[in-house]
PDB file of N, CA and C in Angstrom:
ATOM      1  N   MET A   1      21.975 -31.387 -10.290  1.00  0.00           N
ATOM      2  CA  MET A   1      20.681 -30.805 -10.255  1.00  0.00           C
ATOM      3  C   MET A   1      20.575 -29.885  -9.012  1.00  0.00           C
ATOM      4  N   GLU A   2      21.177 -30.362  -7.924  1.00  0.00           N
ATOM      5  CA  GLU A   2      21.166 -29.606  -6.639  1.00  0.00           C
ATOM      6  C   GLU A   2      21.852 -28.259  -6.884  1.00  0.00           C
ATOM      7  N   ALA A   3      23.004 -28.223  -7.590  1.00  0.00           N
ATOM      8  CA  ALA A   3      23.761 -26.974  -7.791  1.00  0.00           C
ATOM      9  C   ALA A   3      22.874 -25.992  -8.643  1.00  0.00           C
ATOM     10  N   VAL A   4      22.065 -26.495  -9.568  1.00  0.00           N
ATOM     11  CA  VAL A   4      21.215 -25.607 -10.401  1.00  0.00           C
ATOM     12  C   VAL A   4      20.161 -24.991  -9.504  1.00  0.00           C
ATOM     13  N   ILE A   5      19.541 -25.797  -8.633  1.00  0.00           N
ATOM     14  CA  ILE A   5      18.541 -25.239  -7.680  1.00  0.00           C
ATOM     15  C   ILE A   5      19.158 -24.239  -6.742  1.00  0.00           C
ATOM     16  N   MET A   6      20.316 -24.527  -6.229  1.00  0.00           N
ATOM     17  CA  MET A   6      20.922 -23.588  -5.319  1.00  0.00           C
ATOM     18  C   MET A   6      21.262 -22.248  -6.068  1.00  0.00           C
ATOM     19  N   GLN A   7      21.704 -22.363  -7.306  1.00  0.00           N
ATOM     20  CA  GLN A   7      22.020 -21.125  -8.125  1.00  0.00           C
ATOM     21  C   GLN A   7      20.718 -20.317  -8.387  1.00  0.00           C
ATOM     22  N   LEU A   8      19.654 -21.016  -8.641  1.00  0.00           N
ATOM     23  CA  LEU A   8      18.411 -20.270  -8.849  1.00  0.00           C
ATOM     24  C   LEU A   8      17.963 -19.596  -7.524  1.00  0.00           C
ATOM     25  N   CYS A   9      18.097 -20.306  -6.436  1.00  0.00           N
ATOM     26  CA  CYS A   9      17.686 -19.721  -5.187  1.00  0.00           C
ATOM     27  C   CYS A   9      18.508 -18.498  -4.818  1.00  0.00           C
ATOM     28  N   ALA A  10      19.828 -18.600  -5.087  1.00  0.00           N
ATOM     29  CA  ALA A  10      20.712 -17.444  -4.815  1.00  0.00           C
ATOM     30  C   ALA A  10      20.407 -16.244  -5.721  1.00  0.00           C
ATOM     31  N   SER A  11      20.044 -16.535  -6.943  1.00  0.00           N
ATOM     32  CA  SER A  11      19.632 -15.451  -7.933  1.00  0.00           C
ATOM     33  C   SER A  11      18.372 -14.796  -7.480  1.00  0.00           C
ATOM     34  N   PHE A  12      17.416 -15.608  -7.061  1.00  0.00           N
ATOM     35  CA  PHE A  12      16.110 -15.059  -6.602  1.00  0.00           C
ATOM     36  C   PHE A  12      16.292 -14.129  -5.387  1.00  0.00           C
ATOM     37  N   VAL A  13      17.169 -14.609  -4.405  1.00  0.00           N
ATOM     38  CA  VAL A  13      17.351 -13.776  -3.192  1.00  0.00           C
ATOM     39  C   VAL A  13      18.114 -12.508  -3.604  1.00  0.00           C
ATOM     40  N   LYS A  14      19.130 -12.576  -4.360  1.00  0.00           N
ATOM     41  CA  LYS A  14      19.886 -11.363  -4.744  1.00  0.00           C
ATOM     42  C   LYS A  14      19.028 -10.384  -5.506  1.00  0.00           C
ATOM     43  N   GLY A  15      18.120 -10.925  -6.351  1.00  0.00           N
ATOM     44  CA  GLY A  15      17.240  -9.995  -7.118  1.00  0.00           C
ATOM     45  C   GLY A  15      16.000  -9.675  -6.361  1.00  0.00           C
ATOM     46  N   GLN A  16      15.853 -10.082  -5.169  1.00  0.00           N
ATOM     47  CA  GLN A  16      14.661  -9.867  -4.264  1.00  0.00           C
ATOM     48  C   GLN A  16      13.395 -10.277  -4.946  1.00  0.00           C
ATOM     49  N   ALA A  17      13.430 -11.486  -5.464  1.00  0.00           N
ATOM     50  CA  ALA A  17      12.187 -12.057  -6.188  1.00  0.00           C
ATOM     51  C   ALA A  17      11.095 -12.384  -5.168  1.00  0.00           C
ATOM     52  N   ARG A  18       9.927 -12.190  -5.610  1.00  0.00           N
ATOM     53  CA  ARG A  18       8.754 -12.495  -4.720  1.00  0.00           C
ATOM     54  C   ARG A  18       7.791 -13.352  -5.532  1.00  0.00           C
ATOM     55  N   ILE A  19       7.001 -14.185  -4.759  1.00  0.00           N
ATOM     56  CA  ILE A  19       5.997 -15.061  -5.381  1.00  0.00           C
ATOM     57  C   ILE A  19       4.709 -14.352  -5.158  1.00  0.00           C
ATOM     58  N   LYS A  20       3.950 -14.142  -6.214  1.00  0.00           N
ATOM     59  CA  LYS A  20       2.619 -13.517  -6.107  1.00  0.00           C
ATOM     60  C   LYS A  20       1.580 -14.623  -5.726  1.00  0.00           C
ATOM     61  N   ARG A  21       1.019 -14.509  -4.581  1.00  0.00           N
ATOM     62  CA  ARG A  21       0.099 -15.535  -4.106  1.00  0.00           C
ATOM     63  C   ARG A  21      -1.317 -15.422  -4.567  1.00  0.00           C
ATOM     64  N   THR A  22      -1.709 -14.296  -5.053  1.00  0.00           N
ATOM     65  CA  THR A  22      -3.039 -14.036  -5.600  1.00  0.00           C
ATOM     66  C   THR A  22      -3.056 -13.970  -7.032  1.00  0.00           C
ATOM     67  N   LYS A  23      -4.113 -14.502  -7.644  1.00  0.00           N
ATOM     68  CA  LYS A  23      -4.206 -14.440  -9.144  1.00  0.00           C
ATOM     69  C   LYS A  23      -4.659 -13.036  -9.485  1.00  0.00           C
ATOM     70  N   GLY A  24      -3.861 -12.397 -10.149  1.00  0.00           N
ATOM     71  CA  GLY A  24      -4.147 -10.993 -10.540  1.00  0.00           C
ATOM     72  C   GLY A  24      -4.682 -10.812 -11.913  1.00  0.00           C
ATOM     73  N   ASN A  25      -4.558  -9.676 -12.427  1.00  0.00           N
ATOM     74  CA  ASN A  25      -4.980  -9.302 -13.745  1.00  0.00           C
ATOM     75  C   ASN A  25      -3.972  -9.939 -14.741  1.00  0.00           C
ATOM     76  N   THR A  26      -4.318 -11.055 -15.355  1.00  0.00           N
ATOM     77  CA  THR A  26      -3.388 -11.711 -16.300  1.00  0.00           C
ATOM     78  C   THR A  26      -3.761 -11.340 -17.738  1.00  0.00           C
ATOM     79  N   LYS A  27      -2.748 -10.937 -18.496  1.00  0.00           N
ATOM     80  CA  LYS A  27      -2.898 -10.632 -19.897  1.00  0.00           C
ATOM     81  C   LYS A  27      -2.186 -11.616 -20.742  1.00  0.00           C
ATOM     82  N   GLU A  28      -2.628 -11.892 -21.893  1.00  0.00           N
ATOM     83  CA  GLU A  28      -1.868 -12.749 -22.799  1.00  0.00           C
ATOM     84  C   GLU A  28      -0.696 -11.959 -23.370  1.00  0.00           C
ATOM     85  N   PHE A  29       0.384 -12.654 -23.552  1.00  0.00           N
ATOM     86  CA  PHE A  29       1.631 -12.055 -24.086  1.00  0.00           C
ATOM     87  C   PHE A  29       1.578 -12.211 -25.574  1.00  0.00           C
ATOM     88  N   SER A  30       1.198 -11.157 -26.296  1.00  0.00           N
ATOM     89  CA  SER A  30       1.053 -11.234 -27.735  1.00  0.00           C
ATOM     90  C   SER A  30       2.407 -11.055 -28.424  1.00  0.00           C
ATOM     91  N   LYS A  31       2.426 -11.370 -29.693  1.00  0.00           N
ATOM     92  CA  LYS A  31       3.625 -11.269 -30.507  1.00  0.00           C
ATOM     93  C   LYS A  31       4.087  -9.800 -30.486  1.00  0.00           C
ATOM     94  N   LYS A  32       3.130  -8.918 -30.639  1.00  0.00           N
ATOM     95  CA  LYS A  32       3.470  -7.460 -30.686  1.00  0.00           C
ATOM     96  C   LYS A  32       4.085  -6.981 -29.390  1.00  0.00           C
ATOM     97  N   LEU A  33       3.511  -7.424 -28.280  1.00  0.00           N
ATOM     98  CA  LEU A  33       4.084  -7.029 -26.972  1.00  0.00           C
ATOM     99  C   LEU A  33       5.445  -7.715 -26.774  1.00  0.00           C
ATOM    100  N   ALA A  34       5.635  -8.951 -27.238  1.00  0.00           N
ATOM    101  CA  ALA A  34       6.939  -9.636 -27.138  1.00  0.00           C
ATOM    102  C   ALA A  34       7.997  -8.848 -27.932  1.00  0.00           C
ATOM    103  N   GLU A  35       7.645  -8.428 -29.129  1.00  0.00           N
ATOM    104  CA  GLU A  35       8.548  -7.712 -29.992  1.00  0.00           C
ATOM    105  C   GLU A  35       8.916  -6.327 -29.366  1.00  0.00           C
ATOM    106  N   ALA A  36       7.966  -5.699 -28.777  1.00  0.00           N
ATOM    107  CA  ALA A  36       8.216  -4.365 -28.130  1.00  0.00           C
ATOM    108  C   ALA A  36       9.125  -4.580 -26.908  1.00  0.00           C
ATOM    109  N   SER A  37       8.896  -5.632 -26.198  1.00  0.00           N
ATOM    110  CA  SER A  37       9.681  -5.915 -24.992  1.00  0.00           C
ATOM    111  C   SER A  37      11.143  -6.225 -25.416  1.00  0.00           C
ATOM    112  N   PHE A  38      11.302  -7.031 -26.443  1.00  0.00           N
ATOM    113  CA  PHE A  38      12.600  -7.376 -26.996  1.00  0.00           C
ATOM    114  C   PHE A  38      13.366  -6.118 -27.431  1.00  0.00           C
ATOM    115  N   ARG A  39      12.706  -5.214 -28.141  1.00  0.00           N
ATOM    116  CA  ARG A  39      13.328  -3.986 -28.636  1.00  0.00           C
ATOM    117  C   ARG A  39      13.769  -3.145 -27.440  1.00  0.00           C
ATOM    118  N   ASN A  40      13.020  -3.159 -26.351  1.00  0.00           N
ATOM    119  CA  ASN A  40      13.371  -2.392 -25.120  1.00  0.00           C
ATOM    120  C   ASN A  40      14.670  -2.989 -24.543  1.00  0.00           C
ATOM    121  N   VAL A  41      14.790  -4.286 -24.481  1.00  0.00           N
ATOM    122  CA  VAL A  41      15.939  -4.933 -23.879  1.00  0.00           C
ATOM    123  C   VAL A  41      17.175  -4.602 -24.701  1.00  0.00           C
ATOM    124  N   ILE A  42      16.998  -4.622 -26.038  1.00  0.00           N
ATOM    125  CA  ILE A  42      18.152  -4.291 -26.918  1.00  0.00           C
ATOM    126  C   ILE A  42      18.585  -2.853 -26.720  1.00  0.00           C
ATOM    127  N   LYS A  43      17.662  -1.933 -26.561  1.00  0.00           N
ATOM    128  CA  LYS A  43      17.994  -0.542 -26.348  1.00  0.00           C
ATOM    129  C   LYS A  43      18.771  -0.355 -24.996  1.00  0.00           C
ATOM    130  N   ILE A  44      18.358  -1.037 -23.994  1.00  0.00           N
ATOM    131  CA  ILE A  44      19.007  -0.994 -22.726  1.00  0.00           C
ATOM    132  C   ILE A  44      20.454  -1.499 -22.802  1.00  0.00           C
ATOM    133  N   HIS A  45      20.635  -2.666 -23.516  1.00  0.00           N
ATOM    134  CA  HIS A  45      21.975  -3.208 -23.696  1.00  0.00           C
ATOM    135  C   HIS A  45      22.823  -2.303 -24.589  1.00  0.00           C
ATOM    136  N   ASP A  46      22.244  -1.623 -25.561  1.00  0.00           N
ATOM    137  CA  ASP A  46      23.015  -0.751 -26.375  1.00  0.00           C
ATOM    138  C   ASP A  46      23.504   0.429 -25.542  1.00  0.00           C
ATOM    139  N   ARG A  47      22.646   0.928 -24.642  1.00  0.00           N
ATOM    140  CA  ARG A  47      23.067   2.041 -23.778  1.00  0.00           C
ATOM    141  C   ARG A  47      24.094   1.721 -22.721  1.00  0.00           C
ATOM    142  N   HIS A  48      23.849   0.549 -22.056  1.00  0.00           N
ATOM    143  CA  HIS A  48      24.648   0.242 -20.858  1.00  0.00           C
ATOM    144  C   HIS A  48      25.630  -0.945 -21.070  1.00  0.00           C
ATOM    145  N   GLY A  49      25.553  -1.705 -22.165  1.00  0.00           N
ATOM    146  CA  GLY A  49      26.385  -2.817 -22.345  1.00  0.00           C
ATOM    147  C   GLY A  49      25.791  -4.046 -21.653  1.00  0.00           C
ATOM    148  N   TRP A  50      26.501  -5.188 -21.881  1.00  0.00           N
ATOM    149  CA  TRP A  50      26.077  -6.397 -21.281  1.00  0.00           C
ATOM    150  C   TRP A  50      26.872  -6.548 -19.964  1.00  0.00           C
ATOM    151  N   MET A  51      26.186  -6.881 -18.902  1.00  0.00           N
ATOM    152  CA  MET A  51      26.749  -6.983 -17.618  1.00  0.00           C
ATOM    153  C   MET A  51      26.939  -8.514 -17.277  1.00  0.00           C
ATOM    154  N   LYS A  52      28.045  -8.830 -16.633  1.00  0.00           N
ATOM    155  CA  LYS A  52      28.288 -10.172 -16.184  1.00  0.00           C
ATOM    156  C   LYS A  52      28.010 -10.225 -14.659  1.00  0.00           C
ATOM    157  N   SER A  53      27.400 -11.271 -14.173  1.00  0.00           N
ATOM    158  CA  SER A  53      27.182 -11.371 -12.746  1.00  0.00           C
ATOM    159  C   SER A  53      28.470 -11.896 -12.089  1.00  0.00           C
ATOM    160  N   ASN A  54      28.530 -11.785 -10.811  1.00  0.00           N
ATOM    161  CA  ASN A  54      29.674 -12.207 -10.017  1.00  0.00           C
ATOM    162  C   ASN A  54      29.488 -13.706  -9.513  1.00  0.00           C
ATOM    163  N   PHE A  55      28.478 -14.336 -10.066  1.00  0.00           N
ATOM    164  CA  PHE A  55      28.195 -15.700  -9.589  1.00  0.00           C
ATOM    165  C   PHE A  55      29.226 -16.693 -10.108  1.00  0.00           C
ATOM    166  N   HIS A  56      30.013 -16.332 -11.119  1.00  0.00           N
ATOM    167  CA  HIS A  56      30.960 -17.245 -11.704  1.00  0.00           C
ATOM    168  C   HIS A  56      32.244 -17.244 -10.896  1.00  0.00           C
ATOM    169  N   ILE A  57      32.451 -16.380  -9.938  1.00  0.00           N
ATOM    170  CA  ILE A  57      33.636 -16.306  -9.126  1.00  0.00           C
ATOM    171  C   ILE A  57      33.552 -17.353  -7.983  1.00  0.00           C
ATOM    172  N   LYS A  58      34.541 -18.207  -7.955  1.00  0.00           N
ATOM    173  CA  LYS A  58      34.563 -19.258  -6.920  1.00  0.00           C
ATOM    174  C   LYS A  58      35.550 -18.878  -5.832  1.00  0.00           C
ATOM    175  N   GLU A  59      35.003 -18.302  -4.765  1.00  0.00           N
ATOM    176  CA  GLU A  59      35.876 -17.910  -3.646  1.00  0.00           C
ATOM    177  C   GLU A  59      36.107 -19.034  -2.699  1.00  0.00           C
ATOM    178  N   ASP A  60      35.336 -20.083  -2.778  1.00  0.00           N
ATOM    179  CA  ASP A  60      35.399 -21.125  -1.795  1.00  0.00           C
ATOM    180  C   ASP A  60      36.382 -22.232  -2.219  1.00  0.00           C
ATOM    181  N   ILE A  61      36.997 -22.091  -3.379  1.00  0.00           N
ATOM    182  CA  ILE A  61      38.008 -23.113  -3.824  1.00  0.00           C
ATOM    183  C   ILE A  61      39.395 -22.634  -3.400  1.00  0.00           C
ATOM    184  N   PRO A  62      40.117 -23.448  -2.681  1.00  0.00           N
ATOM    185  CA  PRO A  62      41.487 -23.070  -2.246  1.00  0.00           C
ATOM    186  C   PRO A  62      42.383 -22.861  -3.466  1.00  0.00           C
ATOM    187  N   LYS A  63      43.395 -21.972  -3.349  1.00  0.00           N
ATOM    188  CA  LYS A  63      44.271 -21.637  -4.412  1.00  0.00           C
ATOM    189  C   LYS A  63      45.158 -22.798  -4.857  1.00  0.00           C
ATOM    190  N   LYS A  64      45.444 -23.695  -3.861  1.00  0.00           N
ATOM    191  CA  LYS A  64      46.290 -24.834  -4.191  1.00  0.00           C
ATOM    192  C   LYS A  64      45.516 -25.964  -4.837  1.00  0.00           C
ATOM    193  N   GLY A  65      44.228 -25.866  -4.889  1.00  0.00           N
ATOM    194  CA  GLY A  65      43.472 -26.936  -5.440  1.00  0.00           C
ATOM    195  C   GLY A  65      42.593 -27.635  -4.365  1.00  0.00           C
ATOM    196  N   LEU A  66      41.780 -28.475  -4.789  1.00  0.00           N
ATOM    197  CA  LEU A  66      40.897 -29.232  -3.865  1.00  0.00           C
ATOM    198  C   LEU A  66      41.651 -30.388  -3.276  1.00  0.00           C
ATOM    199  N   ILE A  67      41.379 -30.648  -2.032  1.00  0.00           N
ATOM    200  CA  ILE A  67      41.926 -31.837  -1.349  1.00  0.00           C
ATOM    201  C   ILE A  67      40.799 -32.846  -1.186  1.00  0.00           C
ATOM    202  N   ILE A  68      41.015 -33.993  -1.769  1.00  0.00           N
ATOM    203  CA  ILE A  68      39.973 -34.979  -1.682  1.00  0.00           C
ATOM    204  C   ILE A  68      40.365 -36.101  -0.703  1.00  0.00           C
TER     205      ILE A  68
END
């Protein structure tokens, strides 16, 4: 569980996530808006392809293996 939390924190920092502290103008997410958003994501992936993050690279593991 700790590893999942650390991964989320690293993702938020790398993506420069921010927490909105004031309640703003909230709209309901309708099915129509969800479908439009999904189509937009598909168009972006069709144009640019799917990107993999570098989070899966383990630089901290020695090449000879772990010593316990």
